[in-house]
mmCIF file of N, CA and C in Angstrom:
data_model
loop_
_atom_site.group_PDB
_atom_site.id
_atom_site.type_symbol
_atom_site.label_atom_id
_atom_site.label_comp_id
_atom_site.label_asym_id
_atom_site.label_seq_id
_atom_site.Cartn_x
_atom_site.Cartn_y
_atom_site.Cartn_z
ATOM 1 N N MET A 1 5.558 -21.857 7.712
ATOM 2 C CA MET A 1 6.335 -20.725 7.251
ATOM 3 C C MET A 1 7.427 -21.222 6.323
ATOM 4 N N SER A 2 7.577 -20.556 5.217
ATOM 5 C CA SER A 2 8.610 -20.897 4.252
ATOM 6 C C SER A 2 9.945 -20.309 4.692
ATOM 7 N N ASP A 3 11.024 -21.014 4.352
ATOM 8 C CA ASP A 3 12.352 -20.491 4.644
ATOM 9 C C ASP A 3 12.744 -19.396 3.664
ATOM 10 N N ARG A 4 12.042 -19.326 2.561
ATOM 11 C CA ARG A 4 12.336 -18.332 1.529
ATOM 12 C C ARG A 4 11.923 -16.934 2.007
ATOM 13 N N GLU A 5 12.845 -15.981 1.870
ATOM 14 C CA GLU A 5 12.527 -14.595 2.223
ATOM 15 C C GLU A 5 11.968 -13.884 0.999
ATOM 16 N N LEU A 6 10.820 -13.266 1.170
ATOM 17 C CA LEU A 6 10.176 -12.555 0.076
ATOM 18 C C LEU A 6 10.711 -11.133 -0.031
ATOM 19 N N ASN A 7 10.743 -10.637 -1.242
ATOM 20 C CA ASN A 7 11.096 -9.245 -1.488
ATOM 21 C C ASN A 7 9.781 -8.476 -1.575
ATOM 22 N N PHE A 8 9.563 -7.558 -0.652
ATOM 23 C CA PHE A 8 8.299 -6.832 -0.531
ATOM 24 C C PHE A 8 7.888 -6.197 -1.855
ATOM 25 N N ALA A 9 8.777 -5.438 -2.471
ATOM 26 C CA ALA A 9 8.438 -4.742 -3.718
ATOM 27 C C ALA A 9 8.167 -5.721 -4.850
ATOM 28 N N GLN A 10 8.972 -6.752 -4.972
ATOM 29 C CA GLN A 10 8.757 -7.722 -6.046
ATOM 30 C C GLN A 10 7.420 -8.426 -5.887
ATOM 31 N N GLU A 11 7.027 -8.690 -4.656
ATOM 32 C CA GLU A 11 5.737 -9.322 -4.412
ATOM 33 C C GLU A 11 4.584 -8.394 -4.792
ATOM 34 N N LEU A 12 4.760 -7.096 -4.578
ATOM 35 C CA LEU A 12 3.722 -6.132 -4.945
ATOM 36 C C LEU A 12 3.686 -5.892 -6.450
ATOM 37 N N LEU A 13 4.858 -5.776 -7.058
ATOM 38 C CA LEU A 13 4.940 -5.415 -8.477
ATOM 39 C C LEU A 13 4.666 -6.584 -9.416
ATOM 40 N N LYS A 14 5.083 -7.775 -9.025
ATOM 41 C CA LYS A 14 4.915 -8.969 -9.872
ATOM 42 C C LYS A 14 5.431 -8.737 -11.298
ATOM 43 N N GLY A 15 6.608 -8.112 -11.388
ATOM 44 C CA GLY A 15 7.260 -7.901 -12.681
ATOM 45 C C GLY A 15 6.780 -6.681 -13.450
ATOM 46 N N ARG A 16 5.863 -5.917 -12.882
ATOM 47 C CA ARG A 16 5.335 -4.743 -13.578
ATOM 48 C C ARG A 16 6.026 -3.474 -13.097
ATOM 49 N N SER A 17 5.852 -2.416 -13.851
ATOM 50 C CA SER A 17 6.307 -1.099 -13.419
ATOM 51 C C SER A 17 5.423 -0.640 -12.266
ATOM 52 N N TRP A 18 5.960 0.145 -11.369
ATOM 53 C CA TRP A 18 5.164 0.634 -10.235
ATOM 54 C C TRP A 18 3.966 1.439 -10.717
ATOM 55 N N ARG A 19 4.076 2.049 -11.885
ATOM 56 C CA ARG A 19 2.960 2.836 -12.427
ATOM 57 C C ARG A 19 1.799 1.952 -12.911
ATOM 58 N N ASP A 20 2.073 0.679 -13.148
ATOM 59 C CA ASP A 20 1.061 -0.234 -13.681
ATOM 60 C C ASP A 20 0.309 -1.015 -12.608
ATOM 61 N N VAL A 21 0.645 -0.798 -11.356
ATOM 62 C CA VAL A 21 0.007 -1.544 -10.273
ATOM 63 C C VAL A 21 -1.043 -0.644 -9.621
ATOM 64 N N PRO A 22 -2.316 -1.031 -9.687
ATOM 65 C CA PRO A 22 -3.384 -0.214 -9.093
ATOM 66 C C PRO A 22 -3.209 -0.082 -7.577
ATOM 67 N N ASP A 23 -3.537 1.091 -7.066
ATOM 68 C CA ASP A 23 -3.402 1.344 -5.633
ATOM 69 C C ASP A 23 -4.160 0.330 -4.789
ATOM 70 N N ASP A 24 -5.364 -0.045 -5.210
ATOM 71 C CA ASP A 24 -6.147 -1.026 -4.447
ATOM 72 C C ASP A 24 -5.395 -2.349 -4.322
ATOM 73 N N GLU A 25 -4.725 -2.746 -5.392
ATOM 74 C CA GLU A 25 -3.953 -3.990 -5.359
ATOM 75 C C GLU A 25 -2.740 -3.850 -4.438
ATOM 76 N N VAL A 26 -2.061 -2.707 -4.508
ATOM 77 C CA VAL A 26 -0.913 -2.464 -3.617
ATOM 78 C C VAL A 26 -1.362 -2.565 -2.166
ATOM 79 N N LEU A 27 -2.465 -1.911 -1.841
ATOM 80 C CA LEU A 27 -2.943 -1.914 -0.455
ATOM 81 C C LEU A 27 -3.335 -3.308 0.011
ATOM 82 N N ALA A 28 -4.045 -4.041 -0.817
ATOM 83 C CA ALA A 28 -4.483 -5.391 -0.428
ATOM 84 C C ALA A 28 -3.297 -6.333 -0.269
ATOM 85 N N GLU A 29 -2.390 -6.297 -1.222
ATOM 86 C CA GLU A 29 -1.239 -7.202 -1.169
ATOM 87 C C GLU A 29 -0.292 -6.810 -0.029
ATOM 88 N N ALA A 30 -0.102 -5.512 0.175
ATOM 89 C CA ALA A 30 0.753 -5.057 1.277
ATOM 90 C C ALA A 30 0.162 -5.486 2.614
ATOM 91 N N GLN A 31 -1.151 -5.373 2.751
ATOM 92 C CA GLN A 31 -1.786 -5.809 3.994
ATOM 93 C C GLN A 31 -1.570 -7.294 4.217
ATOM 94 N N ARG A 32 -1.737 -8.089 3.173
ATOM 95 C CA ARG A 32 -1.535 -9.535 3.292
ATOM 96 C C ARG A 32 -0.098 -9.845 3.706
ATOM 97 N N LEU A 33 0.854 -9.211 3.040
ATOM 98 C CA LEU A 33 2.267 -9.463 3.337
ATOM 99 C C LEU A 33 2.642 -9.004 4.747
ATOM 100 N N LEU A 34 2.212 -7.803 5.107
ATOM 101 C CA LEU A 34 2.567 -7.276 6.426
ATOM 102 C C LEU A 34 1.875 -8.034 7.549
ATOM 103 N N ASP A 35 0.630 -8.456 7.328
ATOM 104 C CA ASP A 35 -0.045 -9.295 8.327
ATOM 105 C C ASP A 35 0.748 -10.583 8.558
ATOM 106 N N GLY A 36 1.152 -11.217 7.474
ATOM 107 C CA GLY A 36 1.936 -12.443 7.581
ATOM 108 C C GLY A 36 3.276 -12.221 8.237
ATOM 109 N N TRP A 37 3.914 -11.109 7.918
ATOM 110 C CA TRP A 37 5.223 -10.786 8.492
ATOM 111 C C TRP A 37 5.098 -10.522 9.989
ATOM 112 N N MET A 38 4.095 -9.742 10.379
ATOM 113 C CA MET A 38 3.909 -9.433 11.799
ATOM 114 C C MET A 38 3.541 -10.679 12.602
ATOM 115 N N ALA A 39 2.818 -11.610 11.979
ATOM 116 C CA ALA A 39 2.421 -12.847 12.665
ATOM 117 C C ALA A 39 3.538 -13.885 12.657
ATOM 118 N N GLY A 40 4.641 -13.585 11.970
ATOM 119 C CA GLY A 40 5.747 -14.534 11.893
ATOM 120 C C GLY A 40 5.515 -15.658 10.907
ATOM 121 N N GLU A 41 4.515 -15.517 10.045
ATOM 122 C CA GLU A 41 4.191 -16.548 9.066
ATOM 123 C C GLU A 41 4.912 -16.337 7.737
ATOM 124 N N THR A 42 5.361 -15.127 7.486
ATOM 125 C CA THR A 42 6.026 -14.787 6.237
ATOM 126 C C THR A 42 7.368 -14.149 6.555
ATOM 127 N N ARG A 43 8.371 -14.584 5.843
ATOM 128 C CA ARG A 43 9.693 -13.971 6.004
ATOM 129 C C ARG A 43 9.932 -13.043 4.833
ATOM 130 N N MET A 44 10.470 -11.864 5.135
ATOM 131 C CA MET A 44 10.789 -10.920 4.086
ATOM 132 C C MET A 44 12.193 -10.390 4.280
ATOM 133 N N GLU A 45 12.801 -10.027 3.159
ATOM 134 C CA GLU A 45 14.123 -9.417 3.205
ATOM 135 C C GLU A 45 13.976 -8.087 3.943
ATOM 136 N N ARG A 46 14.570 -7.990 5.080
ATOM 137 C CA ARG A 46 14.378 -6.800 5.910
ATOM 138 C C ARG A 46 14.810 -5.504 5.215
ATOM 139 N N PRO A 47 15.998 -5.444 4.648
ATOM 140 C CA PRO A 47 16.355 -4.176 3.986
ATOM 141 C C PRO A 47 15.377 -3.815 2.872
ATOM 142 N N LYS A 48 14.919 -4.809 2.129
ATOM 143 C CA LYS A 48 13.991 -4.537 1.038
ATOM 144 C C LYS A 48 12.649 -4.066 1.577
ATOM 145 N N LEU A 49 12.217 -4.619 2.693
ATOM 146 C CA LEU A 49 10.945 -4.204 3.273
ATOM 147 C C LEU A 49 10.986 -2.711 3.564
ATOM 148 N N TYR A 50 12.052 -2.248 4.186
ATOM 149 C CA TYR A 50 12.142 -0.833 4.526
ATOM 150 C C TYR A 50 12.343 0.023 3.287
ATOM 151 N N ASP A 51 13.147 -0.424 2.346
ATOM 152 C CA ASP A 51 13.416 0.342 1.131
ATOM 153 C C ASP A 51 12.180 0.525 0.276
ATOM 154 N N HIS A 52 11.269 -0.418 0.314
ATOM 155 C CA HIS A 52 10.137 -0.390 -0.601
ATOM 156 C C HIS A 52 8.814 0.013 0.040
ATOM 157 N N TYR A 53 8.866 0.581 1.211
ATOM 158 C CA TYR A 53 7.655 1.148 1.792
ATOM 159 C C TYR A 53 7.093 2.242 0.898
ATOM 160 N N ALA A 54 7.915 2.809 0.028
ATOM 161 C CA ALA A 54 7.470 3.884 -0.856
ATOM 162 C C ALA A 54 6.248 3.466 -1.664
ATOM 163 N N LEU A 55 6.190 2.229 -2.118
ATOM 164 C CA LEU A 55 5.036 1.752 -2.888
ATOM 165 C C LEU A 55 3.749 1.856 -2.070
ATOM 166 N N LEU A 56 3.822 1.409 -0.848
ATOM 167 C CA LEU A 56 2.654 1.445 0.024
ATOM 168 C C LEU A 56 2.300 2.881 0.381
ATOM 169 N N LEU A 57 3.290 3.688 0.709
ATOM 170 C CA LEU A 57 3.024 5.079 1.075
ATOM 171 C C LEU A 57 2.429 5.860 -0.092
ATOM 172 N N LEU A 58 2.900 5.591 -1.295
ATOM 173 C CA LEU A 58 2.353 6.258 -2.466
ATOM 174 C C LEU A 58 0.886 5.890 -2.664
ATOM 175 N N ALA A 59 0.562 4.617 -2.546
ATOM 176 C CA ALA A 59 -0.827 4.176 -2.693
ATOM 177 C C ALA A 59 -1.713 4.810 -1.616
ATOM 178 N N LEU A 60 -1.231 4.837 -0.390
ATOM 179 C CA LEU A 60 -2.001 5.442 0.698
ATOM 180 C C LEU A 60 -2.185 6.945 0.469
ATOM 181 N N THR A 61 -1.147 7.609 0.003
ATOM 182 C CA THR A 61 -1.231 9.042 -0.271
ATOM 183 C C THR A 61 -2.257 9.326 -1.357
ATOM 184 N N ARG A 62 -2.235 8.528 -2.427
ATOM 185 C CA ARG A 62 -3.218 8.715 -3.500
ATOM 186 C C ARG A 62 -4.638 8.488 -2.993
ATOM 187 N N GLN A 63 -4.820 7.448 -2.189
ATOM 188 C CA GLN A 63 -6.147 7.165 -1.639
ATOM 189 C C GLN A 63 -6.619 8.321 -0.760
ATOM 190 N N MET A 64 -5.717 8.859 0.056
ATOM 191 C CA MET A 64 -6.063 9.965 0.934
ATOM 192 C C MET A 64 -6.461 11.194 0.111
ATOM 193 N N ARG A 65 -5.706 11.496 -0.931
ATOM 194 C CA ARG A 65 -6.019 12.652 -1.786
ATOM 195 C C ARG A 65 -7.384 12.460 -2.459
ATOM 196 N N ALA A 66 -7.663 11.260 -2.934
ATOM 197 C CA ALA A 66 -8.955 10.992 -3.571
ATOM 198 C C ALA A 66 -10.093 11.173 -2.569
ATOM 199 N N LEU A 67 -9.905 10.699 -1.345
ATOM 200 C CA LEU A 67 -10.929 10.865 -0.313
ATOM 201 C C LEU A 67 -11.123 12.334 0.053
ATOM 202 N N GLU A 68 -10.028 13.082 0.138
ATOM 203 C CA GLU A 68 -10.130 14.511 0.435
ATOM 204 C C GLU A 68 -10.933 15.221 -0.647
ATOM 205 N N THR A 69 -10.688 14.871 -1.902
ATOM 206 C CA THR A 69 -11.411 15.470 -3.016
ATOM 207 C C THR A 69 -12.893 15.137 -2.932
ATOM 208 N N ARG A 70 -13.207 13.868 -2.651
ATOM 209 C CA ARG A 70 -14.610 13.454 -2.537
ATOM 210 C C ARG A 70 -15.315 14.175 -1.389
ATOM 211 N N VAL A 71 -14.642 14.317 -0.260
ATOM 212 C CA VAL A 71 -15.229 15.014 0.885
ATOM 213 C C VAL A 71 -15.473 16.481 0.531
ATOM 214 N N ALA A 72 -14.508 17.114 -0.106
ATOM 215 C CA ALA A 72 -14.672 18.520 -0.496
ATOM 216 C C ALA A 72 -15.848 18.682 -1.454
ATOM 217 N N GLU A 73 -15.991 17.760 -2.411
ATOM 218 C CA GLU A 73 -17.113 17.817 -3.345
ATOM 219 C C GLU A 73 -18.446 17.627 -2.631
ATOM 220 N N LEU A 74 -18.490 16.699 -1.695
ATOM 221 C CA LEU A 74 -19.722 16.471 -0.929
ATOM 222 C C LEU A 74 -20.065 17.691 -0.080
ATOM 223 N N GLU A 75 -19.058 18.264 0.553
ATOM 224 C CA GLU A 75 -19.294 19.457 1.375
ATOM 225 C C GLU A 75 -19.784 20.618 0.524
ATOM 226 N N ALA A 76 -19.245 20.757 -0.673
ATOM 227 C CA ALA A 76 -19.641 21.845 -1.564
ATOM 228 C C ALA A 76 -21.061 21.658 -2.085
ATOM 229 N N SER A 77 -21.501 20.428 -2.232
ATOM 230 C CA SER A 77 -22.837 20.166 -2.779
ATOM 231 C C SER A 77 -23.916 20.096 -1.710
ATOM 232 N N THR A 78 -23.533 20.090 -0.444
ATOM 233 C CA THR A 78 -24.484 20.015 0.654
ATOM 234 C C THR A 78 -24.807 21.425 1.120
ATOM 235 N N PRO A 79 -26.091 21.754 1.150
ATOM 236 C CA PRO A 79 -26.456 23.096 1.641
ATOM 237 C C PRO A 79 -26.052 23.267 3.103
ATOM 238 N N ASP A 80 -25.659 24.445 3.414
ATOM 239 C CA ASP A 80 -25.246 24.747 4.800
ATOM 240 C C ASP A 80 -26.476 24.695 5.700
ATOM 241 N N THR A 81 -26.456 23.798 6.683
ATOM 242 C CA THR A 81 -27.614 23.620 7.556
ATOM 243 C C THR A 81 -27.426 24.329 8.897
ATOM 244 N N GLN A 82 -26.279 24.943 9.094
ATOM 245 C CA GLN A 82 -26.045 25.640 10.361
ATOM 246 C C GLN A 82 -26.606 27.052 10.283
ATOM 247 N N PRO A 83 -27.200 27.535 11.386
ATOM 248 C CA PRO A 83 -27.787 28.894 11.379
ATOM 249 C C PRO A 83 -26.737 29.960 11.305
#
């Protein structure tokens, strides 16, 4: 474990605008960071971790909306099989 505390948002953004980071990348990197943090292998600035959950929540919200849209489209294209 490094003594250096990571900034959650900076690790996700890597110098880019939040709009330029794909949701899949946010989710993968957040999972890696949070897994390490929960296992005690990664240290993160605690206030920053809480302040920057917005990045992860936004990515999750977008993914959920996309899945809802796909499910609705599939349901609309599937003939009703119930009597």
